[in-house]
């Protein structure tokens, strides 16, 4: 029988990197958690430690298909996030963002549930405004290799706001900037996981382009705190709201930090810059500071150390991998 005092929360993409940390936090705060995933990039391993928890349920499901469950709130995180994964089947990536949003919004509408969308800084494309504020409309290539992700996420934002205006669905749209931490996919080609894996295994650090492009890296615990604050914010706080760390680093600086923290002797090897790779990206988080009273607390070195420990352990546990 449904317990009406405990919030029932659906996390789509719950077996992924961010989703699994979100499930941990929700359970720690007493929620019933329904974790949904098709395991495209996520894995059961990420939530295995929750298997014995009575308030946790894992279901294999693809958000591009309708879903009939009873919950109070929905965190819609399902979508591959790294370029090599989302470009593997670009049509499915757009379907996940667009059909997935329609289905989850339809579910929220039927239930009167709050729904949060994990959107992305990629909606700004290769930005001409710096740092990016939420009122900037972006500079996005609609027909490039990244478009399946960028335009899919932009369309999902449109759907969220139309369901809000047309049907009164209580929405929250988070524009997430580069986030890193334990349980990132070791082979997803993202810069933090690549550099740490390369440094730990003594292989060359692959620096794309001249390494002067910038990113701002947010530690996962800080980001999860922001998602929870956004979901709990008053109804009129719909977003879109930028969530990320406003400390900007060049990718070369990141490589140097990883080399120093791991004590690795890996050399830096230059490789070509991928197409449509944004040259500068950094969030303006004034809105999040104001409406969520939130800002990241974890300095880059501290977050990198925790992530290095995770990958070090992962390499030791994984047969055939060398440390
Ligand atoms: P991830 O790849 O680890 O997690 C995504 C999860 O969604 C995976 O578990 C995957 O199996 C699942 N999934 C994919 N397609 C699905 C489908 N059709 N149906 C059901 N499940 C599906 O990535 P992440 O870094 O945890 O990202 C989570 C969300 O946050 C994504 O929506 C991503 O776009 C967004 N985001 C992440 C970052 C970041 O830096 N990590 C930045 C911006 C936005
Ligand atoms: N939907 C769902 N679960 C629900 C309600 C709806 O998965 O509990 C899906 C269903 O596939 C539907 C979509 O959400 O097509 C959009 O729902 P909406 O009510 O907006 O529109 P409909 O297509 O039903 O007119
Ligand atoms: N990058 C790099 N070497 C790598 C992986 C990525 O130099 O092995 C660069 C990439 O070109 C980009 C930045 O690091 O400029 C961040 O890339 P990532 O794919 O992590 O995230 P996104 O481009 O989506 O911000």
Coordinates of C-alpha atoms and ligand atoms in Angstrom, one line a residue:
X1 CA 0.0 0.0 0.0
X2 CA 1.3 3.5 -0.8
X3 CA 2.7 5.4 2.2
X4 CA 1.3 8.9 1.7
X5 CA 3.8 10.6 4.1
X6 CA 6.9 9.6 2.2
X7 CA 7.7 11.4 -1.0
X8 CA 7.7 9.0 -3.9
X9 CA 10.3 10.0 -6.4
X10 CA 11.0 8.8 -9.9
X11 CA 14.6 9.2 -11.2
X12 CA 14.9 8.5 -14.9
X13 CA 18.5 7.7 -15.9
X14 CA 18.9 6.7 -12.2
X15 CA 21.6 4.1 -12.9
X16 CA 23.9 6.7 -14.5
X17 CA 26.5 8.9 -13.0
X18 CA 24.4 11.8 -11.7
X19 CA 21.3 9.6 -11.3
X20 CA 22.9 7.1 -8.9
X21 CA 24.2 9.9 -6.7
X22 CA 20.7 11.5 -6.7
X23 CA 19.2 8.1 -5.7
X24 CA 21.7 7.9 -2.8
X25 CA 20.7 11.4 -1.5
X26 CA 17.0 10.9 -1.9
X27 CA 17.1 7.6 0.0
X28 CA 19.2 9.2 2.7
X29 CA 16.5 11.8 3.1
X30 CA 13.7 9.3 3.5
X31 CA 12.2 9.2 0.0
X32 CA 10.8 6.1 -1.8
X33 CA 12.9 6.0 -4.9
X34 CA 11.9 4.4 -8.2
X35 CA 15.0 4.3 -10.3
X36 CA 14.4 3.8 -14.1
X37 CA 17.1 3.1 -16.7
X38 CA 17.6 1.3 -20.0
X39 CA 21.3 0.8 -19.1
X40 CA 22.5 2.3 -22.3
X41 CA 25.3 4.2 -20.5
X42 CA 24.4 3.5 -16.9
X43 CA 24.9 0.2 -15.1
X44 CA 23.4 -1.8 -12.3
X45 CA 26.8 -1.6 -10.6
X46 CA 26.2 2.1 -9.9
X47 CA 23.1 1.2 -7.7
X48 CA 24.0 -2.3 -6.6
X49 CA 24.7 -1.0 -3.1
X50 CA 21.0 0.1 -2.9
X51 CA 19.6 -3.4 -3.8
X52 CA 18.8 -4.3 -0.2
X53 CA 17.1 -1.0 0.6
X54 CA 13.3 -1.4 1.0
X55 CA 12.5 2.1 -0.3
X56 CA 14.5 1.5 -3.5
X57 CA 13.2 -0.1 -6.7
X58 CA 15.0 -0.5 -10.0
X59 CA 13.2 -0.9 -13.3
X60 CA 14.5 -1.4 -16.8
X61 CA 12.6 0.9 -19.1
X62 CA 13.2 3.2 -22.0
X63 CA 11.7 6.7 -21.6
X64 CA 10.8 6.8 -25.3
X65 CA 8.0 4.5 -24.3
X66 CA 5.0 5.5 -22.1
X67 CA 5.3 4.7 -18.4
X68 CA 2.4 4.4 -16.0
X69 CA 3.5 4.6 -12.3
X70 CA 2.4 6.6 -9.3
X71 CA 4.9 9.2 -7.9
X72 CA 5.0 12.7 -6.5
X73 CA 8.0 14.0 -8.3
X74 CA 10.1 13.2 -11.3
X75 CA 13.8 13.9 -12.0
X76 CA 14.2 13.4 -15.7
X77 CA 17.9 12.6 -16.2
X78 CA 17.7 9.8 -18.8
X79 CA 19.9 10.7 -21.7
X80 CA 23.5 9.8 -22.6
X81 CA 25.7 12.8 -21.7
X82 CA 29.1 12.2 -23.3
X83 CA 29.7 13.0 -27.0
X84 CA 31.0 9.5 -27.9
X85 CA 27.9 7.9 -26.4
X86 CA 25.2 10.4 -27.6
X87 CA 26.8 10.3 -31.1
X88 CA 26.7 6.5 -31.3
X89 CA 23.0 6.5 -32.1
X90 CA 22.1 10.1 -32.7
X91 CA 18.5 9.4 -33.7
X92 CA 17.9 7.5 -30.4
X93 CA 19.5 10.5 -28.6
X94 CA 17.0 12.9 -30.0
X95 CA 14.2 10.5 -29.3
X96 CA 15.3 10.1 -25.7
X97 CA 15.3 13.8 -25.2
X98 CA 12.1 14.6 -27.1
X99 CA 9.9 11.5 -26.8
X100 CA 11.3 11.0 -23.3
X101 CA 10.2 14.5 -22.3
X102 CA 6.8 14.1 -23.8
X103 CA 6.2 10.8 -21.9
X104 CA 7.5 12.1 -18.6
X105 CA 5.6 15.3 -18.9
X106 CA 2.4 13.3 -19.8
X107 CA 3.0 11.3 -16.6
X108 CA 3.6 14.5 -14.6
X109 CA 0.4 16.0 -16.0
X110 CA -1.7 13.0 -15.2
X111 CA -0.3 12.8 -11.6
X112 CA 0.0 16.5 -10.9
X113 CA 3.6 15.8 -10.1
X114 CA 6.6 18.2 -10.0
X115 CA 9.1 17.4 -12.8
X116 CA 12.7 18.5 -13.1
X117 CA 14.6 18.3 -16.4
X118 CA 18.3 17.7 -16.5
X119 CA 19.1 20.2 -19.3
X120 CA 22.6 21.3 -20.2
X121 CA 25.0 24.1 -20.9
X122 CA 25.1 22.6 -24.5
X123 CA 21.8 24.6 -25.1
X124 CA 24.2 27.6 -25.4
X125 CA 26.2 25.8 -28.1
X126 CA 29.5 27.6 -28.8
X127 CA 28.5 30.7 -26.9
X128 CA 29.1 34.3 -28.0
X129 CA 28.3 35.6 -24.5
X130 CA 30.6 35.0 -21.6
X131 CA 29.9 33.9 -18.9
X132 CA 26.6 32.4 -20.0
X133 CA 23.4 33.8 -18.4
X134 CA 20.1 32.1 -18.6
X135 CA 18.6 34.8 -20.9
X136 CA 21.3 34.1 -23.6
X137 CA 19.6 32.2 -26.5
X138 CA 22.7 30.4 -27.5
X139 CA 24.7 29.7 -30.7
X140 CA 24.0 26.2 -31.7
X141 CA 24.7 24.4 -35.0
X142 CA 21.4 22.6 -35.9
X143 CA 22.9 20.1 -38.3
X144 CA 26.3 19.1 -36.7
X145 CA 27.5 16.1 -34.8
X146 CA 26.4 17.5 -31.5
X147 CA 23.0 18.6 -32.7
X148 CA 21.2 15.4 -31.7
X149 CA 22.1 16.3 -28.1
X150 CA 22.0 20.1 -28.2
X151 CA 18.8 20.4 -30.2
X152 CA 17.2 17.5 -28.4
X153 CA 17.8 19.2 -25.1
X154 CA 16.6 22.5 -26.5
X155 CA 13.4 20.9 -27.7
X156 CA 12.9 19.2 -24.3
X157 CA 13.1 22.7 -22.7
X158 CA 10.5 23.9 -25.1
X159 CA 8.2 21.0 -24.2
X160 CA 8.7 21.7 -20.5
X161 CA 7.7 25.3 -20.8
X162 CA 4.7 24.5 -23.1
X163 CA 3.4 21.8 -20.7
X164 CA 3.8 24.4 -17.9
X165 CA 2.0 27.2 -19.8
X166 CA -0.6 25.0 -21.5
X167 CA -1.3 22.4 -18.8
X168 CA 0.0 24.0 -15.6
X169 CA 2.6 21.2 -15.0
X170 CA 4.9 22.3 -12.2
X171 CA 8.3 22.3 -13.9
X172 CA 12.0 22.9 -13.0
X173 CA 14.6 23.2 -15.7
X174 CA 18.3 22.8 -14.7
X175 CA 21.0 23.8 -17.1
X176 CA 23.8 21.6 -15.9
X177 CA 27.5 22.5 -16.7
X178 CA 30.4 20.0 -16.7
X179 CA 30.1 17.8 -13.6
X180 CA 32.5 15.2 -12.5
X181 CA 33.1 12.7 -9.7
X182 CA 33.0 9.0 -8.7
X183 CA 30.9 6.7 -11.0
X184 CA 31.6 8.7 -14.1
X185 CA 31.9 6.2 -16.9
X186 CA 35.6 5.3 -17.2
X187 CA 35.4 5.1 -21.0
X188 CA 33.0 7.8 -21.9
X189 CA 35.7 10.1 -23.4
X190 CA 34.9 13.0 -21.1
X191 CA 37.9 15.1 -20.2
X192 CA 38.1 14.4 -16.4
X193 CA 37.6 10.7 -16.7
X194 CA 40.0 10.5 -19.7
X195 CA 42.8 12.4 -18.0
X196 CA 42.5 10.6 -14.7
X197 CA 42.4 7.1 -16.4
X198 CA 45.4 8.1 -18.6
X199 CA 47.4 9.5 -15.7
X200 CA 46.8 6.4 -13.5
X201 CA 47.6 3.9 -16.3
X202 CA 50.7 5.9 -17.4
X203 CA 49.4 6.4 -21.0
X204 CA 49.6 9.8 -22.8
X205 CA 47.2 12.5 -21.7
X206 CA 45.2 13.4 -24.9
X207 CA 44.9 17.1 -25.1
X208 CA 42.6 18.2 -27.9
X209 CA 43.5 21.3 -29.8
X210 CA 45.8 23.7 -28.0
X211 CA 44.2 23.1 -24.7
X212 CA 43.3 26.7 -24.3
X213 CA 39.5 26.0 -24.5
X214 CA 37.9 26.5 -21.1
X215 CA 35.5 24.6 -18.9
X216 CA 34.2 25.0 -15.4
X217 CA 34.0 21.7 -13.4
X218 CA 31.5 21.1 -10.7
X219 CA 31.8 18.3 -8.2
X220 CA 28.9 15.9 -8.2
X221 CA 27.8 16.4 -4.5
X222 CA 27.5 20.1 -5.1
X223 CA 25.4 19.5 -8.2
X224 CA 23.0 17.0 -6.5
X225 CA 22.5 19.5 -3.7
X226 CA 21.4 22.1 -6.3
X227 CA 19.0 19.7 -8.0
X228 CA 17.3 19.0 -4.7
X229 CA 17.1 22.7 -3.8
X230 CA 15.6 23.4 -7.2
X231 CA 13.0 20.7 -6.9
X232 CA 12.0 22.0 -3.5
X233 CA 11.9 25.6 -4.5
X234 CA 8.6 27.4 -4.7
X235 CA 6.4 26.7 -7.7
X236 CA 7.2 29.9 -9.5
X237 CA 10.9 29.0 -9.6
X238 CA 10.8 27.1 -12.9
X239 CA 14.2 28.0 -14.2
X240 CA 15.9 27.6 -16.6
X241 CA 18.7 27.9 -14.0
X242 CA 22.4 27.4 -14.6
X243 CA 24.0 24.9 -12.2
X244 CA 27.7 24.5 -12.3
X245 CA 31.0 25.8 -10.9
X246 CA 31.9 29.3 -12.0
X247 CA 35.6 28.7 -11.6
X248 CA 37.0 28.5 -15.1
X249 CA 40.0 26.5 -16.1
X250 CA 41.7 25.8 -19.4
X251 CA 41.7 22.1 -20.4
X252 CA 45.6 22.3 -20.3
X253 CA 45.4 23.5 -16.6
X254 CA 43.1 20.5 -15.9
X255 CA 45.7 18.2 -17.4
X256 CA 48.4 19.7 -15.3
X257 CA 46.3 19.4 -12.1
X258 CA 45.6 15.7 -12.8
X259 CA 49.3 15.0 -13.4
X260 CA 50.3 16.7 -10.2
X261 CA 47.7 15.1 -8.0
X262 CA 48.3 11.6 -9.4
X263 CA 52.1 12.0 -9.5
X264 CA 51.9 10.5 -13.0
X265 CA 54.7 10.7 -15.5
X266 CA 52.3 10.5 -18.5
X267 CA 53.3 12.8 -21.3
X268 CA 50.8 15.3 -22.8
X269 CA 49.9 14.4 -26.4
X270 CA 48.1 16.9 -28.7
X271 CA 45.2 15.6 -30.8
X272 CA 42.8 17.4 -33.1
X273 CA 39.9 19.4 -31.6
X274 CA 36.6 17.6 -32.2
X275 CA 34.1 19.5 -34.4
X276 CA 31.8 22.1 -32.8
X277 CA 33.9 21.9 -29.6
X278 CA 33.0 25.1 -27.6
X279 CA 36.0 27.3 -27.0
X280 CA 34.8 28.9 -23.8
X281 CA 32.2 27.7 -21.3
X282 CA 31.5 29.1 -17.8
X283 CA 28.2 29.5 -16.0
X284 CA 26.9 32.7 -14.5
X285 CA 25.2 31.3 -11.4
X286 CA 23.8 34.6 -10.0
X287 CA 20.2 33.2 -10.4
X288 CA 21.0 30.0 -8.6
X289 CA 22.7 32.0 -5.8
X290 CA 19.6 34.2 -5.5
X291 CA 16.7 31.7 -5.8
X292 CA 18.3 28.6 -4.4
X293 CA 20.8 30.1 -2.0
X294 CA 23.3 27.7 -3.6
X295 CA 26.9 27.8 -4.8
X296 CA 29.4 25.0 -5.2
X297 CA 31.6 24.3 -2.2
X298 CA 34.1 21.7 -3.5
X299 CA 37.4 23.2 -4.9
X300 CA 38.7 21.5 -8.0
X301 CA 41.7 19.8 -6.3
X302 CA 39.5 18.3 -3.5
X303 CA 37.0 17.0 -6.0
X304 CA 39.7 15.6 -8.3
X305 CA 41.3 13.8 -5.4
X306 CA 38.0 12.0 -4.6
X307 CA 37.6 11.1 -8.3
X308 CA 41.1 9.9 -8.6
X309 CA 40.6 7.6 -5.6
X310 CA 37.5 6.2 -7.2
X311 CA 39.2 5.4 -10.6
X312 CA 42.3 4.0 -8.8
X313 CA 40.0 1.6 -7.0
X314 CA 38.1 0.9 -10.2
X315 CA 41.3 0.0 -12.0
X316 CA 42.4 -2.3 -9.2
X317 CA 39.0 -4.1 -9.2
X318 CA 38.7 -4.5 -12.9
X319 CA 40.5 -7.5 -14.4
X320 CA 42.7 -6.8 -17.4
X321 CA 43.2 -3.1 -16.5
X322 CA 46.5 -1.9 -15.3
X323 CA 47.3 0.8 -12.8
Ligands
LIG1 P1 25.0 9.1 -17.8 O1 25.2 8.7 -19.2 O2 25.9 8.5 -16.7 O3 23.5 8.9 -17.3 C1 22.4 8.9 -18.2 C2 21.6 7.7 -17.8 O4 20.4 7.7 -18.7 C3 22.3 6.3 -18.0 O5 22.1 5.5 -16.9 C4 21.6 5.8 -19.3 O6 21.6 4.4 -19.3 C5 20.2 6.3 -19.1 N1 19.5 6.4 -20.4 C6 19.9 6.9 -21.6 N2 18.9 6.8 -22.5 C7 17.8 6.3 -21.8 C8 16.5 6.0 -22.2 N3 16.1 6.2 -23.5 N4 15.6 5.5 -21.3 C9 16.0 5.3 -20.0 N5 17.3 5.5 -19.6 C10 18.2 6.1 -20.5 O7 25.1 10.7 -17.8 P2 25.1 11.7 -16.6 O8 26.4 12.5 -16.6 O9 24.7 11.1 -15.3 O10 23.9 12.7 -17.1 C11 22.6 12.6 -16.5 C12 21.8 13.8 -17.1 O11 22.4 15.0 -16.8 C13 21.7 13.7 -18.7 O12 20.4 14.0 -19.0 C14 22.7 14.7 -19.1 O13 22.3 15.2 -20.4 C15 22.6 15.7 -18.0 N6 23.8 16.5 -17.9 C16 25.0 16.0 -17.4 C17 26.1 16.7 -17.4 C18 27.4 16.2 -16.8 O14 28.4 16.9 -16.8 N7 27.5 15.0 -16.2 C19 26.2 18.0 -17.9 C20 25.0 18.5 -18.5 C21 23.8 17.8 -18.5
LIG2 N1 2.1 9.2 -20.7 C1 2.8 8.3 -20.0 N2 2.3 8.1 -18.7 C2 1.2 8.7 -18.2 C3 0.5 9.6 -19.0 C4 1.0 9.9 -20.3 O1 3.8 7.7 -20.4 O2 0.8 8.4 -17.1 C5 2.6 9.5 -22.1 C6 1.7 9.0 -23.2 O3 2.5 8.2 -24.1 C7 1.3 10.3 -23.9 C8 2.4 11.3 -23.5 O4 2.8 10.9 -22.2 O5 1.3 10.1 -25.3 C9 1.9 12.7 -23.5 O6 0.7 12.7 -22.6 P1 -0.4 13.9 -22.8 O7 -1.4 13.6 -21.8 O8 0.3 15.2 -22.8 O9 -0.9 13.7 -24.3 P2 -1.7 12.6 -25.1 O10 -0.7 12.1 -26.1 O11 -2.1 11.5 -24.1 O12 -2.8 13.4 -25.6
LIG3 N1 39.1 17.1 -24.1 C1 40.5 16.8 -24.2 N2 40.9 15.6 -24.1 C2 40.1 14.5 -23.9 C3 38.7 14.7 -23.7 C4 38.2 16.0 -23.9 O1 41.2 17.8 -24.5 O2 40.6 13.4 -23.8 C5 38.6 18.4 -24.2 C6 37.4 18.6 -25.2 O3 37.9 18.9 -26.5 C7 36.7 19.8 -24.6 C8 36.9 19.6 -23.1 O4 38.0 18.8 -23.0 O5 37.2 21.0 -25.1 C9 35.7 19.0 -22.4 O6 35.3 17.9 -23.1 P1 34.1 16.9 -22.6 O7 33.8 16.0 -23.6 O8 34.5 16.4 -21.2 O9 32.9 17.9 -22.3 P2 32.1 19.0 -23.2 O10 32.9 19.3 -24.5 O11 30.8 18.4 -23.4 O12 32.1 20.2 -22.3

